[in-house]
mmCIF file of C-alpha atoms and ligand atoms in Angstrom:
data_model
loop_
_atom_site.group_PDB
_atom_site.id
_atom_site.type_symbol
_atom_site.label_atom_id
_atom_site.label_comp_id
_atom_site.label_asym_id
_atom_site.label_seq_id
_atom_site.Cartn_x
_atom_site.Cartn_y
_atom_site.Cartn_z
ATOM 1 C CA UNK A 1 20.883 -20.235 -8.543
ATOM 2 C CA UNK A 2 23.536 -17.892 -10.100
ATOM 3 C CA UNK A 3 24.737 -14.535 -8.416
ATOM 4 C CA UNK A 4 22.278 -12.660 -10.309
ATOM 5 C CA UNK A 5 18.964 -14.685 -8.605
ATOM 6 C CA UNK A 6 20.884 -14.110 -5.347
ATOM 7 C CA UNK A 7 21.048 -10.588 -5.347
ATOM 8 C CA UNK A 8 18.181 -9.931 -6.849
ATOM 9 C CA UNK A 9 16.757 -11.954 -3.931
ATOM 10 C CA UNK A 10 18.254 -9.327 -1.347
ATOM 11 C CA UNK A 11 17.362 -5.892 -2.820
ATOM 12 C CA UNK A 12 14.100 -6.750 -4.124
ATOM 13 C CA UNK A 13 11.390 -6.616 -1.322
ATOM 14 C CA UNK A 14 8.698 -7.285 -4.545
ATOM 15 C CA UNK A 15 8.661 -9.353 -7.685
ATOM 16 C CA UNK A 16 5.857 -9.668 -9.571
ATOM 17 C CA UNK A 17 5.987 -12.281 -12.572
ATOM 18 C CA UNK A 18 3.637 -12.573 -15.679
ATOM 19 C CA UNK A 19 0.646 -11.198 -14.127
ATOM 20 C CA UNK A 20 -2.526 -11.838 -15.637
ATOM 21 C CA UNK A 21 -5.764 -10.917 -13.956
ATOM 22 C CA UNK A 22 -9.380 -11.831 -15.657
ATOM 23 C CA UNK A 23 -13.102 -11.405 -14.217
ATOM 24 C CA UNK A 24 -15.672 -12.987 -15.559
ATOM 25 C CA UNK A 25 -18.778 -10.903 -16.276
ATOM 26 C CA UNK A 26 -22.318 -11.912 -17.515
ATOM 27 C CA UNK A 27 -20.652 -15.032 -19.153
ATOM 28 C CA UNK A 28 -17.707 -12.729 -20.630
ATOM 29 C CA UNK A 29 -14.008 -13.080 -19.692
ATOM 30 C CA UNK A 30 -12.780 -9.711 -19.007
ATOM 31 C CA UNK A 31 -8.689 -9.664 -19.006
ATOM 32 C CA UNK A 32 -7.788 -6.350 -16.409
ATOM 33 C CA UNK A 33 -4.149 -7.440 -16.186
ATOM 34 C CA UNK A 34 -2.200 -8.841 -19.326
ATOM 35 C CA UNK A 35 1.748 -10.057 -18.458
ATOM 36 C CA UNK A 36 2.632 -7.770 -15.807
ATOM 37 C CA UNK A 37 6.189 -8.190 -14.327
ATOM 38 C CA UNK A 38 7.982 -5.865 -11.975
ATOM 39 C CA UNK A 39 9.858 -5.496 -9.404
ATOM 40 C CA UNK A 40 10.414 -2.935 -6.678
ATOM 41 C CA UNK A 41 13.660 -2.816 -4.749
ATOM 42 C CA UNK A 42 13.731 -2.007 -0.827
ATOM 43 C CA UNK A 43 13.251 1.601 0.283
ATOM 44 C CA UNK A 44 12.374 2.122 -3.392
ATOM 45 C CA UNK A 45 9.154 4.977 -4.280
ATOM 46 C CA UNK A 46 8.065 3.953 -7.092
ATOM 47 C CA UNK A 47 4.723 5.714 -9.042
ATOM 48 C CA UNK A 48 1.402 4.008 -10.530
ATOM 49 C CA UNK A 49 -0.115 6.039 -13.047
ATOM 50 C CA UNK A 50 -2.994 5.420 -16.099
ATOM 51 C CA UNK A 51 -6.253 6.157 -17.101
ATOM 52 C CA UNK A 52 -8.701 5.112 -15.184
ATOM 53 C CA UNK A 53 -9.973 1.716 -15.397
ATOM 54 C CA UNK A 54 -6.371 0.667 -16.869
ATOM 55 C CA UNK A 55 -5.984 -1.589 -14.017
ATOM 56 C CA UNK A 56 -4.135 0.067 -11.136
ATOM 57 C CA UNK A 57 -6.411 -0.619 -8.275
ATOM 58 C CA UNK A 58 -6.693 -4.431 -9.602
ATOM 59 C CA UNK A 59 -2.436 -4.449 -9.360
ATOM 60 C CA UNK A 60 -1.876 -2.785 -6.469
ATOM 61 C CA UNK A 61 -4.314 -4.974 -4.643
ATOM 62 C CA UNK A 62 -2.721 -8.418 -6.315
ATOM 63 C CA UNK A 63 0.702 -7.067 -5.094
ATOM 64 C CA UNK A 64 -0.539 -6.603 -1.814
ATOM 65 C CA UNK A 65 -1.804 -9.418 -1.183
ATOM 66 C CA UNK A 66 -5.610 -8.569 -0.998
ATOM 67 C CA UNK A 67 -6.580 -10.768 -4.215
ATOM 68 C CA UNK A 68 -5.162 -13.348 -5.700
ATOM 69 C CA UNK A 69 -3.524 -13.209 -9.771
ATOM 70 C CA UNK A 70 -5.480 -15.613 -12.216
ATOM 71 C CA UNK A 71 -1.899 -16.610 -12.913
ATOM 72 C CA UNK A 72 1.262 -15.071 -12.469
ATOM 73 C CA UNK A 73 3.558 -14.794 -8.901
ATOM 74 C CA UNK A 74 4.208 -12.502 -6.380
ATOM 75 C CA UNK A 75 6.908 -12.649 -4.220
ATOM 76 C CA UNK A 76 7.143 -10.368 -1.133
ATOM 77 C CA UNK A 77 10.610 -10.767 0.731
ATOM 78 C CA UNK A 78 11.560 -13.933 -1.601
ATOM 79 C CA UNK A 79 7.843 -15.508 -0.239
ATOM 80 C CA UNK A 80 5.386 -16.063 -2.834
ATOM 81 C CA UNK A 81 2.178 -14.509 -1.615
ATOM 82 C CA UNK A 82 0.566 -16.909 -4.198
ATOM 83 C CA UNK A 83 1.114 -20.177 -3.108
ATOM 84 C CA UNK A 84 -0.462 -19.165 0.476
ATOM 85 C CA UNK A 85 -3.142 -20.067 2.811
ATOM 86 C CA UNK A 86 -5.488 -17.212 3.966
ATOM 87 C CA UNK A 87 -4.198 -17.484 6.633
ATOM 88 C CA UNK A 88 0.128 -17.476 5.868
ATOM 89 C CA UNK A 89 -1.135 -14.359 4.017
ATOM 90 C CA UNK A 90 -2.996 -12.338 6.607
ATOM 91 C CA UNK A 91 -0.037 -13.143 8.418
ATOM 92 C CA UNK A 92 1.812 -11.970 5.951
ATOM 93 C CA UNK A 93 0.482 -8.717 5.852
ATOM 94 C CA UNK A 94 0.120 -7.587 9.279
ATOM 95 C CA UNK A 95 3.912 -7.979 9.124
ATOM 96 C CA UNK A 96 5.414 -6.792 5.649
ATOM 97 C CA UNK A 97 2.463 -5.317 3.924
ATOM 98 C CA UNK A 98 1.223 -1.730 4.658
ATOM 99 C CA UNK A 99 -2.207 -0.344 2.615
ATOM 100 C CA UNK A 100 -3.451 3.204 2.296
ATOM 101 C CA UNK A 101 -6.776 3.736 0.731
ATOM 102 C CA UNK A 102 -8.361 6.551 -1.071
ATOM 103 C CA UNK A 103 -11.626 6.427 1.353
ATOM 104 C CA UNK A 104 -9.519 5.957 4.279
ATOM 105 C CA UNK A 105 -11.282 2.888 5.865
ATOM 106 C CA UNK A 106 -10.636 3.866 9.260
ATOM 107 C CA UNK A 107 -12.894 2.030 11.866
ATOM 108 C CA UNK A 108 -15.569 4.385 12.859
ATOM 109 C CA UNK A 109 -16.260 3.444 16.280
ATOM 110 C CA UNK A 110 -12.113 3.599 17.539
ATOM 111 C CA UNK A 111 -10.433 6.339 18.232
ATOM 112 C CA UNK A 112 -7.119 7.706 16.485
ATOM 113 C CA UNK A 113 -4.731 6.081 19.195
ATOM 114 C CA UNK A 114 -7.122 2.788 18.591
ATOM 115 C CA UNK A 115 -6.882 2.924 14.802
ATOM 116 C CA UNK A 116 -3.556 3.165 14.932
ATOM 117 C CA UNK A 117 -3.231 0.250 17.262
ATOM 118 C CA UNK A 118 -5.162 -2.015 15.979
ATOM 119 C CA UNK A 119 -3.018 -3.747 13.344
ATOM 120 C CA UNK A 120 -0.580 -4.197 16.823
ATOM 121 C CA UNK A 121 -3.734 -5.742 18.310
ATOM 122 C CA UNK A 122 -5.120 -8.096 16.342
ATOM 123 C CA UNK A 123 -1.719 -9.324 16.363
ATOM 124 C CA UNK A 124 -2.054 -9.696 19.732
ATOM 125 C CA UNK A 125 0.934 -7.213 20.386
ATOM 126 C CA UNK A 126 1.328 -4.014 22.333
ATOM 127 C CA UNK A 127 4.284 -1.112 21.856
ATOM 128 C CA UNK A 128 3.053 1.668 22.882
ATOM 129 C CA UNK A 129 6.578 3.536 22.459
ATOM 130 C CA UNK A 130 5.592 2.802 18.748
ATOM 131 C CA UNK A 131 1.833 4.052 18.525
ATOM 132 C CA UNK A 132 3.291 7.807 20.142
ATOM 133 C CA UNK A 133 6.128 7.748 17.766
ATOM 134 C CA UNK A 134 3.834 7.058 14.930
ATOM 135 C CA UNK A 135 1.082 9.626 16.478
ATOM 136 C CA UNK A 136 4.000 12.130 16.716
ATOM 137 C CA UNK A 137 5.484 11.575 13.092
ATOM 138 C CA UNK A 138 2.100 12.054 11.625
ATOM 139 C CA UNK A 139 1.353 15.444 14.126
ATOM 140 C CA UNK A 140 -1.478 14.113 15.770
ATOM 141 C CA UNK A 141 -0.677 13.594 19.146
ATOM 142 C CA UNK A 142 -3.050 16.372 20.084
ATOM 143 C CA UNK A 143 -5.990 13.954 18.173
ATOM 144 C CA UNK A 144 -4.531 10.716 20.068
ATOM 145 C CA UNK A 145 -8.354 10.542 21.454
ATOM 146 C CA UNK A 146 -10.441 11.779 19.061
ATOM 147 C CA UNK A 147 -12.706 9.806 16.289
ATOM 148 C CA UNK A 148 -12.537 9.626 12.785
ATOM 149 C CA UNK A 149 -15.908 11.598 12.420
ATOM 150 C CA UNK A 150 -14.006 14.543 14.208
ATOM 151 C CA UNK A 151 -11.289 14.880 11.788
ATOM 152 C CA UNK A 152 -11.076 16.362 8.604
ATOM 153 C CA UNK A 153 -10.023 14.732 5.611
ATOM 154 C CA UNK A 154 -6.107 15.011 6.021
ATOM 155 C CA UNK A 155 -6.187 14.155 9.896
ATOM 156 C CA UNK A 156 -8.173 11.125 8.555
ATOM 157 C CA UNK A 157 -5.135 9.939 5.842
ATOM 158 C CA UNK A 158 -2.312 11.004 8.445
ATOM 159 C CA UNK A 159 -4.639 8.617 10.833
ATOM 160 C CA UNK A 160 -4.308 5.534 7.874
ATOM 161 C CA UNK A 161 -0.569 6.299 7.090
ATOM 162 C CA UNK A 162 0.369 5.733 10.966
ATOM 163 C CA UNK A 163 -2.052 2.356 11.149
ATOM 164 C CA UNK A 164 -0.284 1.139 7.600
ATOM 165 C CA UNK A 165 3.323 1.765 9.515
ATOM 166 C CA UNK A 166 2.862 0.774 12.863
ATOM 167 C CA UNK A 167 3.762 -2.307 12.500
ATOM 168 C CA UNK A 168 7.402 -1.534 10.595
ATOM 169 C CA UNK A 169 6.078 -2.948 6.811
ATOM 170 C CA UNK A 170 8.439 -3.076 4.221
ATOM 171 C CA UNK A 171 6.096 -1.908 1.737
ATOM 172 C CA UNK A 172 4.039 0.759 2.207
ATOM 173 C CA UNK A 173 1.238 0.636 -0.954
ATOM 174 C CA UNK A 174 -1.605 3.656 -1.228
ATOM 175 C CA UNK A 175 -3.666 3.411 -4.003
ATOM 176 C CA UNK A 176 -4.793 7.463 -5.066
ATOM 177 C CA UNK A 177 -4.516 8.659 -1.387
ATOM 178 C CA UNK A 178 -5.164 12.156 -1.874
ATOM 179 C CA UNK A 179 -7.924 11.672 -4.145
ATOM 180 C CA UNK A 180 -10.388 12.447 -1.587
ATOM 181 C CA UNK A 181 -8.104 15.419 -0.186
ATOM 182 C CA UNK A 182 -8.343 19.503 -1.200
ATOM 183 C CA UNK A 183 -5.088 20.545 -2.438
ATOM 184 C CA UNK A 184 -3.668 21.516 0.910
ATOM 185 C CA UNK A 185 -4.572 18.429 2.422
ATOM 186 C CA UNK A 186 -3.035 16.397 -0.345
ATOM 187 C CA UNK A 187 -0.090 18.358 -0.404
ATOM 188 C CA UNK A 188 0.927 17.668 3.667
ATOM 189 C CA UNK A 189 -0.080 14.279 3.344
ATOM 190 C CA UNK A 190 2.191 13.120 0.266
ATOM 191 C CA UNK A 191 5.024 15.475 1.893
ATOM 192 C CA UNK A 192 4.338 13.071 5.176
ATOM 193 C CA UNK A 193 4.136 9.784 3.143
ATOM 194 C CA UNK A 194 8.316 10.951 1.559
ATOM 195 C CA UNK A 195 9.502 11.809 4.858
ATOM 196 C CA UNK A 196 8.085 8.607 6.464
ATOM 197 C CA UNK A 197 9.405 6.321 3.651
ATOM 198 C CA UNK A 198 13.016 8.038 3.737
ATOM 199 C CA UNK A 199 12.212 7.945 7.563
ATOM 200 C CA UNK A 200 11.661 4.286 7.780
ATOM 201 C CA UNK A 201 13.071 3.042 5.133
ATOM 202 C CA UNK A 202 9.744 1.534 3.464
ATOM 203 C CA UNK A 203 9.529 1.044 -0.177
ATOM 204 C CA UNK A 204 6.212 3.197 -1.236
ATOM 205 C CA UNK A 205 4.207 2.394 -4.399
ATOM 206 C CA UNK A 206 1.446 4.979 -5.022
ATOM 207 C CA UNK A 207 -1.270 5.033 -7.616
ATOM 208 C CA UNK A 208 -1.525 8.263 -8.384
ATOM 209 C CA UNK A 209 -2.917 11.195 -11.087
ATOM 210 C CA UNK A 210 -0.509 13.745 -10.096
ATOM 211 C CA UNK A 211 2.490 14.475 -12.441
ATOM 212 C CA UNK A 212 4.118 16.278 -10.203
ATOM 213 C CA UNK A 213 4.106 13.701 -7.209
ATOM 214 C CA UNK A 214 5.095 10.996 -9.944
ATOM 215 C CA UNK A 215 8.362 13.111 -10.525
ATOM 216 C CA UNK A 216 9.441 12.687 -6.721
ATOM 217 C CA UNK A 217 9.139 9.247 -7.445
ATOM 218 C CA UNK A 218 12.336 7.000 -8.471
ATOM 219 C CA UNK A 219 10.561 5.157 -10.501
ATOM 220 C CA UNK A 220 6.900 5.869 -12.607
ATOM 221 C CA UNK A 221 5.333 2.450 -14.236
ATOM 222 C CA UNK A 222 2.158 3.886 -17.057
ATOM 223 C CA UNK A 223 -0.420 1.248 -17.458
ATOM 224 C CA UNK A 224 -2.323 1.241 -20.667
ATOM 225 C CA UNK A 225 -5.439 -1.386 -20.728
ATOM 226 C CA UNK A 226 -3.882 -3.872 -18.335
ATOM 227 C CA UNK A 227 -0.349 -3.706 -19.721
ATOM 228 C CA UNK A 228 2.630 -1.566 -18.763
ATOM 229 C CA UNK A 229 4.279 0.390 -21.416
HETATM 230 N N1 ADP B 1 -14.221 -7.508 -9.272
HETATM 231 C C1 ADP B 1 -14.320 -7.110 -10.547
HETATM 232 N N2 ADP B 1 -15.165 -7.704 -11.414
HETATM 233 C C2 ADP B 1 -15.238 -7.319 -12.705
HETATM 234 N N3 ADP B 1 -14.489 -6.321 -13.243
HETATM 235 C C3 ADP B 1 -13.638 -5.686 -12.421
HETATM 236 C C4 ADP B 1 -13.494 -6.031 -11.037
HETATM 237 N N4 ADP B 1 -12.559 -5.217 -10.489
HETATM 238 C C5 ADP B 1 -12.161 -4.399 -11.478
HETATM 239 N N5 ADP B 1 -12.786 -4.670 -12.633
HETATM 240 C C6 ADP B 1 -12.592 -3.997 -13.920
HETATM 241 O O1 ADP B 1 -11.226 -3.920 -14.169
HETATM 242 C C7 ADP B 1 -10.901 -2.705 -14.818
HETATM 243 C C8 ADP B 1 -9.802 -1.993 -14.077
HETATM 244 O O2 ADP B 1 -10.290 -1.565 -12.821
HETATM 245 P P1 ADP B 1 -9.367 -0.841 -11.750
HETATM 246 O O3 ADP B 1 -8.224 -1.729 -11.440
HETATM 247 O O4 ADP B 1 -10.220 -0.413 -10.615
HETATM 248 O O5 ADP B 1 -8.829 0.420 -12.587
HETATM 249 P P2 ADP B 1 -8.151 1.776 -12.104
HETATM 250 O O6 ADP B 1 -7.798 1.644 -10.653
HETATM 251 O O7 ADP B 1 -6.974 1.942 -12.993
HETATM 252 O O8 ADP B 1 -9.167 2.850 -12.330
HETATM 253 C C9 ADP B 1 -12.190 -1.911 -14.936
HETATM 254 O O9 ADP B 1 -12.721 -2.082 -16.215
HETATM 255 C C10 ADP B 1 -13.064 -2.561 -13.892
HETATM 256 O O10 ADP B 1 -14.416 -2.447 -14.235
HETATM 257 MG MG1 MG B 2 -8.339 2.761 -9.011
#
């Protein structure tokens, strides 16, 4: 290993190398992801953008750890979330990984305080210092016992965004998270998701269709058809 590999090893929480990603369909091999390589350094924001169906949902879920490349690597922290078990990678991602959705996925029947949680739980940890600080950073405090069908749209992302950080990620990933948001919404909720990276320290990689969030970022990557340009 030269000094290069090594300190590329330190700064880089992601790597991604020669992604390829292919479905097959009614007997047809689609290719989604053609040679995708990047990497994202710690603390780093760094913007998704394309047309839709380019691929950016298929990527951002690969470098997460939610599906597996058809070949290619991806190595979180210098781990290679490829050459895992389901089970080294759920691991994995309760404690490196953080994912915000579009739809929120919050768990209907739990409350805010228990959304928030439950990452902590199922990890069979507690840190309750952690769930207020999170319920604070995000403003709803007052909403600590409330349920997701009780809060509009932007309490229901601010919900997600303190259940994605609870458990001190290094990578926070939200794929289009204020697609489902009115402008206002959107607007306090990508202001939230800055502050809490620069707060925290996370690197943040959003898909997103907004120009104007995409300047904020450090960093855009375009994908065209599967391919960065
Ligand atoms: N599980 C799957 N099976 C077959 N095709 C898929 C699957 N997931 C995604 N695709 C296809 O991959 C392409 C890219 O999808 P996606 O990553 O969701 O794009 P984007 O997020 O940029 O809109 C689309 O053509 C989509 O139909
Ligand atoms: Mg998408």
């Amino acid at each position: 290993m030269n000094i290069n590999d090594s300190e590329s090893i330190e700064t880089n929480v992601l790597e991604a190398k020669q992604i390829h990603k292919s479905f097959i369909l009614e007997q047809n091999q689609i290719d989604v992801l053609k040679d995708i390589s990047l990497s994202v350094q710690s603390g780093e924001f760094v913007a998704i953008m394309g047309k839709s169906g380019s691929g950016k949902s298929t990527l951002l879920s690969l470098l997460a750890g939610l599906d597996q490349p058809t070949t290619g690597q991806v190595k979180l922290n210098g781990d290679d979330l490829t050459d895992m078990s389901e089970e080294q990678l759920a691991l994995k991602r309760q404690s490196d990984i953080g994912f915000v959705f579009q739809s929120f996925h919050l768990i209907p029947t739990l409350t805010v305080r228990e959304n928030i949680e439950f990452p902590l739980s199922i990890a069979r940890q507690q840190n309750t210092k952690r769930v207020d600080e999170l319920l604070n950073a995000v403003e709803l405090t007052h909403r600590a016992m409330s349920f997701p069908h009780q809060l509009s749209g932007g309490e229901k992302q601010r919900t997600a965004i303190a259940r994605a950080l609870v458990a001190k990620p290094k990578i926070l990933f939200a794929d289009e998270p204020t697609g489902n948001l009115d402008e206002k919404n959107a607007d306090q909720v990508m202001q939230l998701l800055l502050n809490l990276q620069q707060a925290f320290n996370t690197a943040l990689v959003i898909v997103t269709h907004d120009p104007s969030l995409a300047k904020l970022a450090d960093r855009t990557i375009t994908i065209i058809d599967g391919q960065i340009q």
